[in-house]
């Protein structure tokens, strides 16, 4: 098992208190958030604790209150199937569900999110370079390769990706436990494998 980013490997090893992580360690990770942060660096957040069912992140915006579920996910898959060079977006497919939204903004949902947050281990990474050209080359390189590390976390139940460039969605074939996913400002070269999203219970995908 080879990581494309050493800082990701270091973060995983830190989570388990080991010098070297293996596939059995990654299989224990149930929650993963990874990608580009709003501060123009890169991050990873992980937990071996089971995320809430259903999943709601209450310290963000309203993306989970308007996330796609069931037949609405199927509609998005059909809309994007066969397309290339895309950012997935649920805009225009959101459904007003007052009962669901009430839960998303409830004290119960907030307490469940806070409980998971207490068990999330994170790492941010940034490199300084002598010139803008060198920095952009490094930055674009990480954005375009971090998906290789993401694809190693096949045991996650909740996956949240931000700002990455990913060739397609075929990596999801090995994510047999995945039930909720979020893609923010995430570019896909093609939508090959997008049918795997139909198995999800929740899907949030949007552009800033």
mmCIF file with all atom_site columns, C-alpha atoms in Angstrom:
data_model
loop_
_atom_site.group_PDB
_atom_site.id
_atom_site.type_symbol
_atom_site.label_atom_id
_atom_site.label_alt_id
_atom_site.label_comp_id
_atom_site.label_asym_id
_atom_site.label_entity_id
_atom_site.label_seq_id
_atom_site.pdbx_PDB_ins_code
_atom_site.Cartn_x
_atom_site.Cartn_y
_atom_site.Cartn_z
_atom_site.occupancy
_atom_site.B_iso_or_equiv
_atom_site.pdbx_formal_charge
_atom_site.auth_seq_id
_atom_site.auth_comp_id
_atom_site.auth_asym_id
_atom_site.auth_atom_id
_atom_site.pdbx_PDB_model_num
ATOM 1   C CA . UNK A 1 1   ? 0.000   0.000  0.000   1.00 0.00 ? 1   UNK A CA 1
ATOM 2   C CA . UNK A 1 2   ? 1.583   3.237  -1.181  1.00 0.00 ? 2   UNK A CA 1
ATOM 3   C CA . UNK A 1 3   ? 0.354   6.758  -0.397  1.00 0.00 ? 3   UNK A CA 1
ATOM 4   C CA . UNK A 1 4   ? 0.890   9.494  -2.960  1.00 0.00 ? 4   UNK A CA 1
ATOM 5   C CA . UNK A 1 5   ? 1.118   12.061 -0.164  1.00 0.00 ? 5   UNK A CA 1
ATOM 6   C CA . UNK A 1 6   ? 3.446   11.419 2.770   1.00 0.00 ? 6   UNK A CA 1
ATOM 7   C CA . UNK A 1 7   ? 1.488   13.803 4.990   1.00 0.00 ? 7   UNK A CA 1
ATOM 8   C CA . UNK A 1 8   ? -1.633  11.665 4.518   1.00 0.00 ? 8   UNK A CA 1
ATOM 9   C CA . UNK A 1 9   ? 0.305   8.561  5.509   1.00 0.00 ? 9   UNK A CA 1
ATOM 10  C CA . UNK A 1 10  ? 1.680   10.413 8.545   1.00 0.00 ? 10  UNK A CA 1
ATOM 11  C CA . UNK A 1 11  ? -1.830  11.433 9.589   1.00 0.00 ? 11  UNK A CA 1
ATOM 12  C CA . UNK A 1 12  ? -3.115  7.857  9.314   1.00 0.00 ? 12  UNK A CA 1
ATOM 13  C CA . UNK A 1 13  ? -0.164  6.528  11.313  1.00 0.00 ? 13  UNK A CA 1
ATOM 14  C CA . UNK A 1 14  ? -0.821  9.199  13.933  1.00 0.00 ? 14  UNK A CA 1
ATOM 15  C CA . UNK A 1 15  ? -4.444  8.133  14.213  1.00 0.00 ? 15  UNK A CA 1
ATOM 16  C CA . UNK A 1 16  ? -3.398  4.600  15.100  1.00 0.00 ? 16  UNK A CA 1
ATOM 17  C CA . UNK A 1 17  ? -0.181  5.466  16.942  1.00 0.00 ? 17  UNK A CA 1
ATOM 18  C CA . UNK A 1 18  ? 1.893   3.378  14.554  1.00 0.00 ? 18  UNK A CA 1
ATOM 19  C CA . UNK A 1 19  ? 5.006   3.915  12.441  1.00 0.00 ? 19  UNK A CA 1
ATOM 20  C CA . UNK A 1 20  ? 3.407   2.216  9.459   1.00 0.00 ? 20  UNK A CA 1
ATOM 21  C CA . UNK A 1 21  ? -0.233  1.708  8.552   1.00 0.00 ? 21  UNK A CA 1
ATOM 22  C CA . UNK A 1 22  ? -1.647  -1.184 6.560   1.00 0.00 ? 22  UNK A CA 1
ATOM 23  C CA . UNK A 1 23  ? -4.913  -1.980 4.778   1.00 0.00 ? 23  UNK A CA 1
ATOM 24  C CA . UNK A 1 24  ? -6.500  -3.384 7.919   1.00 0.00 ? 24  UNK A CA 1
ATOM 25  C CA . UNK A 1 25  ? -5.993  -0.025 9.638   1.00 0.00 ? 25  UNK A CA 1
ATOM 26  C CA . UNK A 1 26  ? -7.621  1.908  6.805   1.00 0.00 ? 26  UNK A CA 1
ATOM 27  C CA . UNK A 1 27  ? -10.555 -0.507 6.838   1.00 0.00 ? 27  UNK A CA 1
ATOM 28  C CA . UNK A 1 28  ? -11.320 0.637  10.404  1.00 0.00 ? 28  UNK A CA 1
ATOM 29  C CA . UNK A 1 29  ? -11.810 4.267  9.377   1.00 0.00 ? 29  UNK A CA 1
ATOM 30  C CA . UNK A 1 30  ? -15.545 5.024  9.081   1.00 0.00 ? 30  UNK A CA 1
ATOM 31  C CA . UNK A 1 31  ? -15.504 8.775  8.482   1.00 0.00 ? 31  UNK A CA 1
ATOM 32  C CA . UNK A 1 32  ? -13.266 10.602 6.019   1.00 0.00 ? 32  UNK A CA 1
ATOM 33  C CA . UNK A 1 33  ? -13.146 14.228 4.922   1.00 0.00 ? 33  UNK A CA 1
ATOM 34  C CA . UNK A 1 34  ? -10.330 15.151 2.564   1.00 0.00 ? 34  UNK A CA 1
ATOM 35  C CA . UNK A 1 35  ? -9.335  17.791 0.060   1.00 0.00 ? 35  UNK A CA 1
ATOM 36  C CA . UNK A 1 36  ? -8.648  21.490 -0.353  1.00 0.00 ? 36  UNK A CA 1
ATOM 37  C CA . UNK A 1 37  ? -9.565  23.819 2.503   1.00 0.00 ? 37  UNK A CA 1
ATOM 38  C CA . UNK A 1 38  ? -10.905 27.363 2.289   1.00 0.00 ? 38  UNK A CA 1
ATOM 39  C CA . UNK A 1 39  ? -7.460  28.505 3.489   1.00 0.00 ? 39  UNK A CA 1
ATOM 40  C CA . UNK A 1 40  ? -5.797  27.193 0.318   1.00 0.00 ? 40  UNK A CA 1
ATOM 41  C CA . UNK A 1 41  ? -4.078  24.297 1.992   1.00 0.00 ? 41  UNK A CA 1
ATOM 42  C CA . UNK A 1 42  ? -4.984  20.611 2.101   1.00 0.00 ? 42  UNK A CA 1
ATOM 43  C CA . UNK A 1 43  ? -6.590  18.623 4.893   1.00 0.00 ? 43  UNK A CA 1
ATOM 44  C CA . UNK A 1 44  ? -7.670  15.212 6.054   1.00 0.00 ? 44  UNK A CA 1
ATOM 45  C CA . UNK A 1 45  ? -10.100 14.368 8.870   1.00 0.00 ? 45  UNK A CA 1
ATOM 46  C CA . UNK A 1 46  ? -10.731 10.803 10.016  1.00 0.00 ? 46  UNK A CA 1
ATOM 47  C CA . UNK A 1 47  ? -12.544 8.811  12.646  1.00 0.00 ? 47  UNK A CA 1
ATOM 48  C CA . UNK A 1 48  ? -12.926 5.135  13.461  1.00 0.00 ? 48  UNK A CA 1
ATOM 49  C CA . UNK A 1 49  ? -16.226 5.904  15.193  1.00 0.00 ? 49  UNK A CA 1
ATOM 50  C CA . UNK A 1 50  ? -19.419 5.152  13.320  1.00 0.00 ? 50  UNK A CA 1
ATOM 51  C CA . UNK A 1 51  ? -20.923 8.389  11.934  1.00 0.00 ? 51  UNK A CA 1
ATOM 52  C CA . UNK A 1 52  ? -24.517 9.250  12.850  1.00 0.00 ? 52  UNK A CA 1
ATOM 53  C CA . UNK A 1 53  ? -27.342 7.583  10.915  1.00 0.00 ? 53  UNK A CA 1
ATOM 54  C CA . UNK A 1 54  ? -28.569 9.552  9.090   1.00 0.00 ? 54  UNK A CA 1
ATOM 55  C CA . UNK A 1 55  ? -25.508 11.762 8.679   1.00 0.00 ? 55  UNK A CA 1
ATOM 56  C CA . UNK A 1 56  ? -25.776 15.471 9.368   1.00 0.00 ? 56  UNK A CA 1
ATOM 57  C CA . UNK A 1 57  ? -22.950 17.980 9.815   1.00 0.00 ? 57  UNK A CA 1
ATOM 58  C CA . UNK A 1 58  ? -24.521 20.748 11.878  1.00 0.00 ? 58  UNK A CA 1
ATOM 59  C CA . UNK A 1 59  ? -21.575 23.175 11.928  1.00 0.00 ? 59  UNK A CA 1
ATOM 60  C CA . UNK A 1 60  ? -21.701 23.754 8.178   1.00 0.00 ? 60  UNK A CA 1
ATOM 61  C CA . UNK A 1 61  ? -24.395 25.234 5.975   1.00 0.00 ? 61  UNK A CA 1
ATOM 62  C CA . UNK A 1 62  ? -27.683 23.667 4.934   1.00 0.00 ? 62  UNK A CA 1
ATOM 63  C CA . UNK A 1 63  ? -26.201 21.140 2.480   1.00 0.00 ? 63  UNK A CA 1
ATOM 64  C CA . UNK A 1 64  ? -27.423 18.134 4.446   1.00 0.00 ? 64  UNK A CA 1
ATOM 65  C CA . UNK A 1 65  ? -30.868 19.620 5.013   1.00 0.00 ? 65  UNK A CA 1
ATOM 66  C CA . UNK A 1 66  ? -31.230 19.718 1.223   1.00 0.00 ? 66  UNK A CA 1
ATOM 67  C CA . UNK A 1 67  ? -29.165 16.651 0.326   1.00 0.00 ? 67  UNK A CA 1
ATOM 68  C CA . UNK A 1 68  ? -30.447 14.135 -2.185  1.00 0.00 ? 68  UNK A CA 1
ATOM 69  C CA . UNK A 1 69  ? -31.950 10.842 -1.052  1.00 0.00 ? 69  UNK A CA 1
ATOM 70  C CA . UNK A 1 70  ? -33.515 7.864  -2.781  1.00 0.00 ? 70  UNK A CA 1
ATOM 71  C CA . UNK A 1 71  ? -35.044 8.623  -6.166  1.00 0.00 ? 71  UNK A CA 1
ATOM 72  C CA . UNK A 1 72  ? -33.498 12.098 -6.195  1.00 0.00 ? 72  UNK A CA 1
ATOM 73  C CA . UNK A 1 73  ? -30.021 10.541 -6.289  1.00 0.00 ? 73  UNK A CA 1
ATOM 74  C CA . UNK A 1 74  ? -31.132 8.435  -9.249  1.00 0.00 ? 74  UNK A CA 1
ATOM 75  C CA . UNK A 1 75  ? -32.226 11.624 -11.038 1.00 0.00 ? 75  UNK A CA 1
ATOM 76  C CA . UNK A 1 76  ? -28.784 13.175 -10.579 1.00 0.00 ? 76  UNK A CA 1
ATOM 77  C CA . UNK A 1 77  ? -27.057 10.022 -11.805 1.00 0.00 ? 77  UNK A CA 1
ATOM 78  C CA . UNK A 1 78  ? -29.212 9.986  -14.926 1.00 0.00 ? 78  UNK A CA 1
ATOM 79  C CA . UNK A 1 79  ? -28.574 13.674 -15.538 1.00 0.00 ? 79  UNK A CA 1
ATOM 80  C CA . UNK A 1 80  ? -24.790 13.327 -15.393 1.00 0.00 ? 80  UNK A CA 1
ATOM 81  C CA . UNK A 1 81  ? -24.325 9.853  -16.839 1.00 0.00 ? 81  UNK A CA 1
ATOM 82  C CA . UNK A 1 82  ? -22.003 9.826  -19.854 1.00 0.00 ? 82  UNK A CA 1
ATOM 83  C CA . UNK A 1 83  ? -20.766 13.374 -19.339 1.00 0.00 ? 83  UNK A CA 1
ATOM 84  C CA . UNK A 1 84  ? -17.148 14.489 -19.126 1.00 0.00 ? 84  UNK A CA 1
ATOM 85  C CA . UNK A 1 85  ? -15.312 17.396 -17.524 1.00 0.00 ? 85  UNK A CA 1
ATOM 86  C CA . UNK A 1 86  ? -17.947 18.057 -14.842 1.00 0.00 ? 86  UNK A CA 1
ATOM 87  C CA . UNK A 1 87  ? -18.534 19.258 -11.312 1.00 0.00 ? 87  UNK A CA 1
ATOM 88  C CA . UNK A 1 88  ? -21.490 17.434 -9.768  1.00 0.00 ? 88  UNK A CA 1
ATOM 89  C CA . UNK A 1 89  ? -24.188 19.724 -8.410  1.00 0.00 ? 89  UNK A CA 1
ATOM 90  C CA . UNK A 1 90  ? -27.540 18.972 -6.837  1.00 0.00 ? 90  UNK A CA 1
ATOM 91  C CA . UNK A 1 91  ? -28.788 22.471 -7.724  1.00 0.00 ? 91  UNK A CA 1
ATOM 92  C CA . UNK A 1 92  ? -32.312 22.237 -9.074  1.00 0.00 ? 92  UNK A CA 1
ATOM 93  C CA . UNK A 1 93  ? -32.813 18.709 -7.730  1.00 0.00 ? 93  UNK A CA 1
ATOM 94  C CA . UNK A 1 94  ? -33.299 19.605 -4.075  1.00 0.00 ? 94  UNK A CA 1
ATOM 95  C CA . UNK A 1 95  ? -36.630 18.658 -2.561  1.00 0.00 ? 95  UNK A CA 1
ATOM 96  C CA . UNK A 1 96  ? -38.382 20.531 0.239   1.00 0.00 ? 96  UNK A CA 1
ATOM 97  C CA . UNK A 1 97  ? -38.846 18.033 3.074   1.00 0.00 ? 97  UNK A CA 1
ATOM 98  C CA . UNK A 1 98  ? -39.812 19.884 6.222   1.00 0.00 ? 98  UNK A CA 1
ATOM 99  C CA . UNK A 1 99  ? -39.715 16.805 8.458   1.00 0.00 ? 99  UNK A CA 1
ATOM 100 C CA . UNK A 1 100 ? -36.191 15.965 7.320   1.00 0.00 ? 100 UNK A CA 1
ATOM 101 C CA . UNK A 1 101 ? -35.031 19.586 7.599   1.00 0.00 ? 101 UNK A CA 1
ATOM 102 C CA . UNK A 1 102 ? -36.453 19.847 11.087  1.00 0.00 ? 102 UNK A CA 1
ATOM 103 C CA . UNK A 1 103 ? -34.316 16.876 12.095  1.00 0.00 ? 103 UNK A CA 1
ATOM 104 C CA . UNK A 1 104 ? -31.186 18.338 10.430  1.00 0.00 ? 104 UNK A CA 1
ATOM 105 C CA . UNK A 1 105 ? -31.534 21.498 12.515  1.00 0.00 ? 105 UNK A CA 1
ATOM 106 C CA . UNK A 1 106 ? -32.510 19.689 15.722  1.00 0.00 ? 106 UNK A CA 1
ATOM 107 C CA . UNK A 1 107 ? -30.613 19.433 18.995  1.00 0.00 ? 107 UNK A CA 1
ATOM 108 C CA . UNK A 1 108 ? -30.436 15.663 18.490  1.00 0.00 ? 108 UNK A CA 1
ATOM 109 C CA . UNK A 1 109 ? -28.612 15.995 15.179  1.00 0.00 ? 109 UNK A CA 1
ATOM 110 C CA . UNK A 1 110 ? -26.263 18.579 16.671  1.00 0.00 ? 110 UNK A CA 1
ATOM 111 C CA . UNK A 1 111 ? -25.401 16.365 19.651  1.00 0.00 ? 111 UNK A CA 1
ATOM 112 C CA . UNK A 1 112 ? -24.709 13.380 17.392  1.00 0.00 ? 112 UNK A CA 1
ATOM 113 C CA . UNK A 1 113 ? -22.410 15.489 15.206  1.00 0.00 ? 113 UNK A CA 1
ATOM 114 C CA . UNK A 1 114 ? -20.616 16.873 18.251  1.00 0.00 ? 114 UNK A CA 1
ATOM 115 C CA . UNK A 1 115 ? -20.080 13.332 19.548  1.00 0.00 ? 115 UNK A CA 1
ATOM 116 C CA . UNK A 1 116 ? -18.453 12.300 16.264  1.00 0.00 ? 116 UNK A CA 1
ATOM 117 C CA . UNK A 1 117 ? -16.411 15.518 16.085  1.00 0.00 ? 117 UNK A CA 1
ATOM 118 C CA . UNK A 1 118 ? -14.840 14.733 19.447  1.00 0.00 ? 118 UNK A CA 1
ATOM 119 C CA . UNK A 1 119 ? -13.367 11.593 17.889  1.00 0.00 ? 119 UNK A CA 1
ATOM 120 C CA . UNK A 1 120 ? -12.159 13.101 14.609  1.00 0.00 ? 120 UNK A CA 1
ATOM 121 C CA . UNK A 1 121 ? -8.403  13.395 14.057  1.00 0.00 ? 121 UNK A CA 1
ATOM 122 C CA . UNK A 1 122 ? -7.261  15.908 11.470  1.00 0.00 ? 122 UNK A CA 1
ATOM 123 C CA . UNK A 1 123 ? -4.180  17.199 9.702   1.00 0.00 ? 123 UNK A CA 1
ATOM 124 C CA . UNK A 1 124 ? -3.552  20.222 7.463   1.00 0.00 ? 124 UNK A CA 1
ATOM 125 C CA . UNK A 1 125 ? -0.693  20.479 4.999   1.00 0.00 ? 125 UNK A CA 1
ATOM 126 C CA . UNK A 1 126 ? 0.904   23.380 3.174   1.00 0.00 ? 126 UNK A CA 1
ATOM 127 C CA . UNK A 1 127 ? 4.193   23.933 1.408   1.00 0.00 ? 127 UNK A CA 1
ATOM 128 C CA . UNK A 1 128 ? 5.999   27.196 0.755   1.00 0.00 ? 128 UNK A CA 1
ATOM 129 C CA . UNK A 1 129 ? 7.786   27.658 -2.568  1.00 0.00 ? 129 UNK A CA 1
ATOM 130 C CA . UNK A 1 130 ? 10.234  30.211 -3.911  1.00 0.00 ? 130 UNK A CA 1
ATOM 131 C CA . UNK A 1 131 ? 8.025   31.295 -6.801  1.00 0.00 ? 131 UNK A CA 1
ATOM 132 C CA . UNK A 1 132 ? 4.358   31.411 -7.710  1.00 0.00 ? 132 UNK A CA 1
ATOM 133 C CA . UNK A 1 133 ? 4.971   29.019 -10.597 1.00 0.00 ? 133 UNK A CA 1
ATOM 134 C CA . UNK A 1 134 ? 6.552   26.435 -8.287  1.00 0.00 ? 134 UNK A CA 1
ATOM 135 C CA . UNK A 1 135 ? 3.731   26.809 -5.784  1.00 0.00 ? 135 UNK A CA 1
ATOM 136 C CA . UNK A 1 136 ? 1.040   26.402 -8.429  1.00 0.00 ? 136 UNK A CA 1
ATOM 137 C CA . UNK A 1 137 ? 2.787   23.340 -9.825  1.00 0.00 ? 137 UNK A CA 1
ATOM 138 C CA . UNK A 1 138 ? 2.872   21.774 -6.363  1.00 0.00 ? 138 UNK A CA 1
ATOM 139 C CA . UNK A 1 139 ? -0.696  22.815 -5.562  1.00 0.00 ? 139 UNK A CA 1
ATOM 140 C CA . UNK A 1 140 ? -2.164  21.510 -8.804  1.00 0.00 ? 140 UNK A CA 1
ATOM 141 C CA . UNK A 1 141 ? -0.177  18.309 -8.377  1.00 0.00 ? 141 UNK A CA 1
ATOM 142 C CA . UNK A 1 142 ? -1.727  17.619 -4.980  1.00 0.00 ? 142 UNK A CA 1
ATOM 143 C CA . UNK A 1 143 ? -5.236  18.482 -6.198  1.00 0.00 ? 143 UNK A CA 1
ATOM 144 C CA . UNK A 1 144 ? -4.826  16.016 -9.053  1.00 0.00 ? 144 UNK A CA 1
ATOM 145 C CA . UNK A 1 145 ? -3.255  13.157 -7.104  1.00 0.00 ? 145 UNK A CA 1
ATOM 146 C CA . UNK A 1 146 ? -4.868  13.196 -3.662  1.00 0.00 ? 146 UNK A CA 1
ATOM 147 C CA . UNK A 1 147 ? -7.722  11.051 -4.989  1.00 0.00 ? 147 UNK A CA 1
ATOM 148 C CA . UNK A 1 148 ? -5.254  8.133  -5.135  1.00 0.00 ? 148 UNK A CA 1
ATOM 149 C CA . UNK A 1 149 ? -4.969  8.242  -1.361  1.00 0.00 ? 149 UNK A CA 1
ATOM 150 C CA . UNK A 1 150 ? -8.684  8.811  -0.929  1.00 0.00 ? 150 UNK A CA 1
ATOM 151 C CA . UNK A 1 151 ? -9.316  5.605  -2.889  1.00 0.00 ? 151 UNK A CA 1
ATOM 152 C CA . UNK A 1 152 ? -7.442  3.590  -0.230  1.00 0.00 ? 152 UNK A CA 1
ATOM 153 C CA . UNK A 1 153 ? -10.058 4.273  2.473   1.00 0.00 ? 153 UNK A CA 1
ATOM 154 C CA . UNK A 1 154 ? -12.489 1.610  1.303   1.00 0.00 ? 154 UNK A CA 1
ATOM 155 C CA . UNK A 1 155 ? -14.140 1.045  4.697   1.00 0.00 ? 155 UNK A CA 1
ATOM 156 C CA . UNK A 1 156 ? -15.643 4.509  5.115   1.00 0.00 ? 156 UNK A CA 1
ATOM 157 C CA . UNK A 1 157 ? -19.352 4.970  5.667   1.00 0.00 ? 157 UNK A CA 1
ATOM 158 C CA . UNK A 1 158 ? -19.312 8.742  5.185   1.00 0.00 ? 158 UNK A CA 1
ATOM 159 C CA . UNK A 1 159 ? -17.037 10.365 2.598   1.00 0.00 ? 159 UNK A CA 1
ATOM 160 C CA . UNK A 1 160 ? -16.613 14.117 2.168   1.00 0.00 ? 160 UNK A CA 1
ATOM 161 C CA . UNK A 1 161 ? -14.431 15.470 -0.647  1.00 0.00 ? 161 UNK A CA 1
ATOM 162 C CA . UNK A 1 162 ? -13.607 19.088 -1.348  1.00 0.00 ? 162 UNK A CA 1
ATOM 163 C CA . UNK A 1 163 ? -11.837 20.755 -4.249  1.00 0.00 ? 163 UNK A CA 1
ATOM 164 C CA . UNK A 1 164 ? -10.092 17.748 -5.780  1.00 0.00 ? 164 UNK A CA 1
ATOM 165 C CA . UNK A 1 165 ? -9.641  16.608 -9.367  1.00 0.00 ? 165 UNK A CA 1
ATOM 166 C CA . UNK A 1 166 ? -10.646 12.969 -9.873  1.00 0.00 ? 166 UNK A CA 1
ATOM 167 C CA . UNK A 1 167 ? -10.530 11.034 -13.176 1.00 0.00 ? 167 UNK A CA 1
ATOM 168 C CA . UNK A 1 168 ? -13.899 9.307  -12.620 1.00 0.00 ? 168 UNK A CA 1
ATOM 169 C CA . UNK A 1 169 ? -16.030 7.586  -9.981  1.00 0.00 ? 169 UNK A CA 1
ATOM 170 C CA . UNK A 1 170 ? -14.916 4.002  -10.527 1.00 0.00 ? 170 UNK A CA 1
ATOM 171 C CA . UNK A 1 171 ? -12.922 4.118  -7.279  1.00 0.00 ? 171 UNK A CA 1
ATOM 172 C CA . UNK A 1 172 ? -16.264 3.826  -5.458  1.00 0.00 ? 172 UNK A CA 1
ATOM 173 C CA . UNK A 1 173 ? -16.569 0.184  -6.520  1.00 0.00 ? 173 UNK A CA 1
ATOM 174 C CA . UNK A 1 174 ? -14.535 -0.861 -3.465  1.00 0.00 ? 174 UNK A CA 1
ATOM 175 C CA . UNK A 1 175 ? -16.424 1.393  -1.050  1.00 0.00 ? 175 UNK A CA 1
ATOM 176 C CA . UNK A 1 176 ? -18.944 -1.273 -0.105  1.00 0.00 ? 176 UNK A CA 1
ATOM 177 C CA . UNK A 1 177 ? -19.971 0.362  3.198   1.00 0.00 ? 177 UNK A CA 1
ATOM 178 C CA . UNK A 1 178 ? -20.453 3.882  1.868   1.00 0.00 ? 178 UNK A CA 1
ATOM 179 C CA . UNK A 1 179 ? -23.874 5.339  2.707   1.00 0.00 ? 179 UNK A CA 1
ATOM 180 C CA . UNK A 1 180 ? -23.370 9.111  2.548   1.00 0.00 ? 180 UNK A CA 1
ATOM 181 C CA . UNK A 1 181 ? -21.107 11.216 0.328   1.00 0.00 ? 181 UNK A CA 1
ATOM 182 C CA . UNK A 1 182 ? -20.419 14.884 -0.230  1.00 0.00 ? 182 UNK A CA 1
ATOM 183 C CA . UNK A 1 183 ? -18.544 16.369 -3.191  1.00 0.00 ? 183 UNK A CA 1
ATOM 184 C CA . UNK A 1 184 ? -17.803 20.088 -3.021  1.00 0.00 ? 184 UNK A CA 1
ATOM 185 C CA . UNK A 1 185 ? -16.143 21.856 -5.965  1.00 0.00 ? 185 UNK A CA 1
ATOM 186 C CA . UNK A 1 186 ? -14.885 18.436 -7.057  1.00 0.00 ? 186 UNK A CA 1
ATOM 187 C CA . UNK A 1 187 ? -14.009 17.958 -10.726 1.00 0.00 ? 187 UNK A CA 1
ATOM 188 C CA . UNK A 1 188 ? -14.459 14.641 -12.529 1.00 0.00 ? 188 UNK A CA 1
ATOM 189 C CA . UNK A 1 189 ? -12.814 13.932 -15.880 1.00 0.00 ? 189 UNK A CA 1
ATOM 190 C CA . UNK A 1 190 ? -15.681 11.602 -16.667 1.00 0.00 ? 190 UNK A CA 1
ATOM 191 C CA . UNK A 1 191 ? -18.691 10.159 -14.887 1.00 0.00 ? 191 UNK A CA 1
ATOM 192 C CA . UNK A 1 192 ? -17.704 6.535  -15.400 1.00 0.00 ? 192 UNK A CA 1
ATOM 193 C CA . UNK A 1 193 ? -18.852 4.642  -12.306 1.00 0.00 ? 193 UNK A CA 1
ATOM 194 C CA . UNK A 1 194 ? -21.463 7.229  -11.328 1.00 0.00 ? 194 UNK A CA 1
ATOM 195 C CA . UNK A 1 195 ? -24.078 4.480  -10.981 1.00 0.00 ? 195 UNK A CA 1
ATOM 196 C CA . UNK A 1 196 ? -22.407 3.575  -7.670  1.00 0.00 ? 196 UNK A CA 1
ATOM 197 C CA . UNK A 1 197 ? -23.989 6.690  -6.202  1.00 0.00 ? 197 UNK A CA 1
ATOM 198 C CA . UNK A 1 198 ? -27.411 5.046  -6.516  1.00 0.00 ? 198 UNK A CA 1
ATOM 199 C CA . UNK A 1 199 ? -26.543 2.835  -3.552  1.00 0.00 ? 199 UNK A CA 1
ATOM 200 C CA . UNK A 1 200 ? -26.132 5.823  -1.246  1.00 0.00 ? 200 UNK A CA 1
ATOM 201 C CA . UNK A 1 201 ? -28.656 6.870  1.361   1.00 0.00 ? 201 UNK A CA 1
ATOM 202 C CA . UNK A 1 202 ? -27.557 10.515 1.161   1.00 0.00 ? 202 UNK A CA 1
ATOM 203 C CA . UNK A 1 203 ? -25.688 12.593 -1.421  1.00 0.00 ? 203 UNK A CA 1
ATOM 204 C CA . UNK A 1 204 ? -24.663 16.237 -1.212  1.00 0.00 ? 204 UNK A CA 1
ATOM 205 C CA . UNK A 1 205 ? -22.797 17.812 -4.128  1.00 0.00 ? 205 UNK A CA 1
ATOM 206 C CA . UNK A 1 206 ? -22.491 21.510 -4.671  1.00 0.00 ? 206 UNK A CA 1
ATOM 207 C CA . UNK A 1 207 ? -20.384 24.420 -5.878  1.00 0.00 ? 207 UNK A CA 1
ATOM 208 C CA . UNK A 1 208 ? -19.276 27.354 -3.725  1.00 0.00 ? 208 UNK A CA 1
#
